[in-house]
Coordinates of C-alpha atoms in Angstrom, one line a residue:
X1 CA -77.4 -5.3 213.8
X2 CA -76.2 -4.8 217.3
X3 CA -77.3 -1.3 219.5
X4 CA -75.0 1.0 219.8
X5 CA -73.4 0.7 223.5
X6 CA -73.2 3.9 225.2
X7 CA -70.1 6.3 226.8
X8 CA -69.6 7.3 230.1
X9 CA -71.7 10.7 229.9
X10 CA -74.3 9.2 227.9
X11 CA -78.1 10.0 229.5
X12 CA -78.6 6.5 229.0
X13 CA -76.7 4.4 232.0
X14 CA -76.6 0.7 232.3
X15 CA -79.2 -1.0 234.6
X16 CA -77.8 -2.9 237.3
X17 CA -80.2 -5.0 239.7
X18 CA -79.7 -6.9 242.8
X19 CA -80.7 -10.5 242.5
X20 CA -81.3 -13.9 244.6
X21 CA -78.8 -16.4 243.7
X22 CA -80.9 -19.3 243.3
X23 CA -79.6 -22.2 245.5
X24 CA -78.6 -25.6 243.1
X25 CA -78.0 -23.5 240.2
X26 CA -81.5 -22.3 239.4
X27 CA -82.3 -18.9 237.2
X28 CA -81.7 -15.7 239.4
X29 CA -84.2 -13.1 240.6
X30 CA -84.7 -10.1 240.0
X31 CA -85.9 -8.2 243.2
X32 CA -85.2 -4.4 242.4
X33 CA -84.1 -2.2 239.7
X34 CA -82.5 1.0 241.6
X35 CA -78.8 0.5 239.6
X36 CA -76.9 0.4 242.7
X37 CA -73.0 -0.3 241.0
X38 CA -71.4 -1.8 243.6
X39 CA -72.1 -3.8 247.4
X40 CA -75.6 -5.3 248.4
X41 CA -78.3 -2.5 249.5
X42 CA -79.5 -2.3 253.1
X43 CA -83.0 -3.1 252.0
X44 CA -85.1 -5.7 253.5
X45 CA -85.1 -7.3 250.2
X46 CA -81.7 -7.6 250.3
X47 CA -81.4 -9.3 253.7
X48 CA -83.7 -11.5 252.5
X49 CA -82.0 -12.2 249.5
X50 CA -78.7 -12.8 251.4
X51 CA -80.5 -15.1 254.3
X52 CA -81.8 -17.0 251.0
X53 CA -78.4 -17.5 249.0
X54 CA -76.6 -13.9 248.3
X55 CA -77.0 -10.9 246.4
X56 CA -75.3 -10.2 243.3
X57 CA -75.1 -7.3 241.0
X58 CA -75.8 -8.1 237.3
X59 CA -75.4 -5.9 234.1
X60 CA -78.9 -6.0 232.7
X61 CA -79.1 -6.2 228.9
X62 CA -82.8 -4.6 227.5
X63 CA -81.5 -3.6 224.3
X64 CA -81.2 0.2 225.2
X65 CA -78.7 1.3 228.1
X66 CA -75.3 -1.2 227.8
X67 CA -72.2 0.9 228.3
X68 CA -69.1 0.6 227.4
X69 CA -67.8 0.3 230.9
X70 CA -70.8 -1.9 231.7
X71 CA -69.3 -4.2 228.5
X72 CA -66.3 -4.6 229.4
X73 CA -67.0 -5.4 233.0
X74 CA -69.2 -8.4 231.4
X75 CA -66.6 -9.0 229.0
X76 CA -63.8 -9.0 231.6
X77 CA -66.1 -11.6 234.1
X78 CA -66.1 -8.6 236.4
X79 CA -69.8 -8.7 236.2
X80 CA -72.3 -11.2 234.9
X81 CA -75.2 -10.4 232.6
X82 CA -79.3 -10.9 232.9
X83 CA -81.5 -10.7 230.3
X84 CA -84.2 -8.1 230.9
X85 CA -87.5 -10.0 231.4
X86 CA -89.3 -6.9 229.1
X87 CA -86.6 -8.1 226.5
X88 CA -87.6 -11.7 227.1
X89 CA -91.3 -10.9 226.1
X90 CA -90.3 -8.6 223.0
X91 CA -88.7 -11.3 221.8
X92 CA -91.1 -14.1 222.4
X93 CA -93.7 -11.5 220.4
X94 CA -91.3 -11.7 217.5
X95 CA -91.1 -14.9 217.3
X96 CA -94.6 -15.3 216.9
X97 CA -93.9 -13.6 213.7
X98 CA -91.7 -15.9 212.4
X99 CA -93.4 -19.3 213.0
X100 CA -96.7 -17.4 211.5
X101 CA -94.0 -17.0 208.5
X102 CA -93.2 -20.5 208.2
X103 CA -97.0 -21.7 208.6
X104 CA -97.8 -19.4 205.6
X105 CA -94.7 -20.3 203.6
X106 CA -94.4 -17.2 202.4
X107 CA -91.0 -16.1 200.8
X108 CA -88.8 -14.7 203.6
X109 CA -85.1 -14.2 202.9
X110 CA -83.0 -16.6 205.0
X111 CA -86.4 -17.7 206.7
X112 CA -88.2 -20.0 204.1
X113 CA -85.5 -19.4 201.6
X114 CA -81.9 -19.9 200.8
X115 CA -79.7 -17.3 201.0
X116 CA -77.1 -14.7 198.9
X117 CA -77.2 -16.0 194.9
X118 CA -79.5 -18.7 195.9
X119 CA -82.0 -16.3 198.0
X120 CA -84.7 -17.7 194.9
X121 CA -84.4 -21.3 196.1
X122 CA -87.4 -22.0 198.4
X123 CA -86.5 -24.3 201.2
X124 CA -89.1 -27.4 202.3
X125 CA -89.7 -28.1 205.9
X126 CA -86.9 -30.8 205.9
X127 CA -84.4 -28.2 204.6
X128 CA -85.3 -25.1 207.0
X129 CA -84.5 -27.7 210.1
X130 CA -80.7 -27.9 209.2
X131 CA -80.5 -24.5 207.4
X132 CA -79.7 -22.5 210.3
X133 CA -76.7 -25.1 210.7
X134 CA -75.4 -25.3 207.6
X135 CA -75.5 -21.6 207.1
X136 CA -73.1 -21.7 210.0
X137 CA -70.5 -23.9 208.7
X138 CA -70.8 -22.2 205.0
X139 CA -69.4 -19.1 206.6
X140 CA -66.3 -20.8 209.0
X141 CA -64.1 -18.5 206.4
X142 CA -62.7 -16.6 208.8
X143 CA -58.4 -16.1 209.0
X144 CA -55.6 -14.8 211.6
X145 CA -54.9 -15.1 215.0
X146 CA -57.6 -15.8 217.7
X147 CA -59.5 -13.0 218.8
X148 CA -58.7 -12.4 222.8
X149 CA -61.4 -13.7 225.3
X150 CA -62.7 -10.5 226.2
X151 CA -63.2 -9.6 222.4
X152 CA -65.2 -13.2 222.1
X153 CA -67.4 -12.1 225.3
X154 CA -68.0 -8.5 224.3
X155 CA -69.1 -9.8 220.9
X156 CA -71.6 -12.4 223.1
X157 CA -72.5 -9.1 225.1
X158 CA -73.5 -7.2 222.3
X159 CA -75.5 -10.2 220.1
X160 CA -78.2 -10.3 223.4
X161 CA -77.5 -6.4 223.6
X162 CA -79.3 -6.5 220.2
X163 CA -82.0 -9.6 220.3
X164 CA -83.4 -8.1 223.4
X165 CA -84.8 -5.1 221.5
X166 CA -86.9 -8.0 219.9
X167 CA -86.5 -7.4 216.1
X168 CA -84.4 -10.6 215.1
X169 CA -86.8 -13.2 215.1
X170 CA -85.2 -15.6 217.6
X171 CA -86.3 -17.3 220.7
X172 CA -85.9 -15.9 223.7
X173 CA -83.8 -19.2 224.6
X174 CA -81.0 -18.6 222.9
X175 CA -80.2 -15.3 224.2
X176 CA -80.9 -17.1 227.2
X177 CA -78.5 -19.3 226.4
X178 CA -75.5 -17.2 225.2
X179 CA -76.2 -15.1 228.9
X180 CA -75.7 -18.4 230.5
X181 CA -72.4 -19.1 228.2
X182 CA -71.1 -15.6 229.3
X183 CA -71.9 -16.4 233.3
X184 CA -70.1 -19.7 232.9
X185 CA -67.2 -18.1 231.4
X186 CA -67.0 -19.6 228.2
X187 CA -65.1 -18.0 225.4
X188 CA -65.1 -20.0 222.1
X189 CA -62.0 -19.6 219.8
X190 CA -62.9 -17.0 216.9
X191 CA -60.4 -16.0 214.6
X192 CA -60.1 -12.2 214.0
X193 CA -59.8 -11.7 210.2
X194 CA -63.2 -11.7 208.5
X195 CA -63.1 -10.7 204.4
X196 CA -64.2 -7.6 202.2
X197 CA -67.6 -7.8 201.8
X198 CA -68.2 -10.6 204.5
X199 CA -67.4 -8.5 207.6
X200 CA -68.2 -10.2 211.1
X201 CA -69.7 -13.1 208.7
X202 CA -66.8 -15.2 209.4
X203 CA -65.7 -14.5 213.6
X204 CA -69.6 -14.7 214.1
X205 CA -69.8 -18.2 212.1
X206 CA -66.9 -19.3 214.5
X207 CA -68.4 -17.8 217.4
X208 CA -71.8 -19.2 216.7
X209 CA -70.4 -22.8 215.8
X210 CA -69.1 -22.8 219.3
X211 CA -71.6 -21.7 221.3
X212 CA -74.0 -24.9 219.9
X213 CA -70.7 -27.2 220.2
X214 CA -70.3 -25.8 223.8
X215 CA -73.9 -25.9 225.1
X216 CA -75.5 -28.1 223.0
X217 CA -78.1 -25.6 221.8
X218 CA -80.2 -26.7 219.3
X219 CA -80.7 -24.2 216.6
X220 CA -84.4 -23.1 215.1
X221 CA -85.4 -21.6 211.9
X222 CA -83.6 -17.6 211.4
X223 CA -81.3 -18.4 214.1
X224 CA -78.3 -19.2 212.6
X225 CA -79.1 -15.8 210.2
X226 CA -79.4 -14.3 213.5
X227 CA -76.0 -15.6 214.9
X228 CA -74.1 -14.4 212.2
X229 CA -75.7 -11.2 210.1
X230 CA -74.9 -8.6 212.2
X231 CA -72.0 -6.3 213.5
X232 CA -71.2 -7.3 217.2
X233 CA -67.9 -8.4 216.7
X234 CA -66.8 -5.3 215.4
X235 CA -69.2 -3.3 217.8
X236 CA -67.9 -5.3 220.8
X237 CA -63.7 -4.9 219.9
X238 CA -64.5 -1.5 218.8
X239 CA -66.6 -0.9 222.3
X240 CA -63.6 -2.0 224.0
X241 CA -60.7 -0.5 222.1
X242 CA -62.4 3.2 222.9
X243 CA -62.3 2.3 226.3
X244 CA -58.7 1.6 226.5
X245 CA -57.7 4.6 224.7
X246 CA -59.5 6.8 226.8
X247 CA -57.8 5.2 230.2
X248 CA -54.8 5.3 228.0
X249 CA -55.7 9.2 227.5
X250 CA -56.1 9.7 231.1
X251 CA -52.9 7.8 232.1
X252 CA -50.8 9.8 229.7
X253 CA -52.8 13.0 231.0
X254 CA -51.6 12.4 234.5
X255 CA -47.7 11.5 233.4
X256 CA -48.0 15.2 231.7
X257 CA -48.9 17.1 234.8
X258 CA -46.5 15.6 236.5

């Protein structure tokens, strides 16, 4: 599942906070939350922010208030992204959830079982460690051409978009990680065509497969579920696409009048 992301006269408005830039590469600060969109504030904070490294502006994904403007400027490497600290904590709570799961074994779909026709096939330790993995590669089905960068990105938007309103089960890290992806720049190849039935199943198997290939990451139990059962490569294209057409609309408003 990935939240919707709101239009331009939605109530809800993206949150935009100034932060420190962290000298040698360190995690930024937040030091307010008034949403200013553009240019550093007058603030003492600010001054001190800019005396200490620079102030930035950074989209701040909590789950709730993403635009589509806001995506597409993360998307487009206009803006960078942050993960709310609140969403940080949802998440860790959730979490908690799931490693209570696996210490009761209970059956949980995808969690302490298989999956689809084999969801009755209970998995031992040694077989959750590699499940979120191979449930990865099991899905690399996806067809056509390459999905554009800014598609990849807004899809990498939207999947923190939805784990920081801390219901998937995952760790806070590795929303952490795919923010850090998306500040780097990186945009991993996903084909576009997923398959009736399978949806985003396919692009986000791609997607996910090179975000750990890229960083590294090292996947946990109901994160690779996580990666790839939800809608935010459609969400993210789809985000995108009504923004074009309504700058389109405009455009072709304008050559009218004239």
């Amino acid at each position: 599942y990935a939240p919707p992301v709101h239009s331009r006269n939605h109530p809800f408005r993206t949150r935009r906070t100034c932060v420190i830039l962290q000298a040698g590469g360190g995690q930024p600060t937040p030091v307010c939350q008034y949403g200013r969109r553009a240019g550093p504030c007058s603030g003492e904070v600010a001054a001190k922010a800019l005396a200490e490294g620079g102030v930035a502006l950074m989209v701040v994904l909590d789950g709730a208030s993403l635009t589509i403007e806001s995506l597409a400027a993360v998307a487009e490497g206009r803006d960078r992204a942050i993960l709310a600290p609140a969403a940080r904590d949802r998440m860790a709570e959730a979490r908690k959830v799931v490693e209570e799961a696996l210490r009761s074994e209970a059956a949980v779909y995808g969690l302490t079982t298989a999956v689809a026709e084999r969801k009755r096939v209970t998995l031992d330790a040694a077989g959750r460690r590699g499940f979120s993995q191979t449930l990865i590669r099991n899905h690399l089905i996806a067809q056509g051409t390459p999905a554009p960068p800014t598609v990849v990105r807004a899809a990498m938007t939207c999947l923190v978009n939805g784990y920081a309103i801390g219901a998937a089960g995952v760790r806070p890290e590795l929303a952490e990680m795919i923010v850090n992806a998306l500040n780097r720049g990186v945009s991993p190849t996903v084909r576009s065509l997923g398959s009736v039935g399978q949806a985003d199943l396919g692009p986000l198997a791609d997607l996910a497969e090179g975000l750990v290939r890229e960083t590294g990451f090292v996947l946990q139990e109901n994160e690779g579920l996580a990666l790839i059962n939800n809608n935010a490569f459609a969400t993210g294209w789809a985000g995108l696409a009504q923004l074009a057409a309504t700058r389109l609309l405009g455009e072709a408003e304008v050559s009218a009048a004239l």
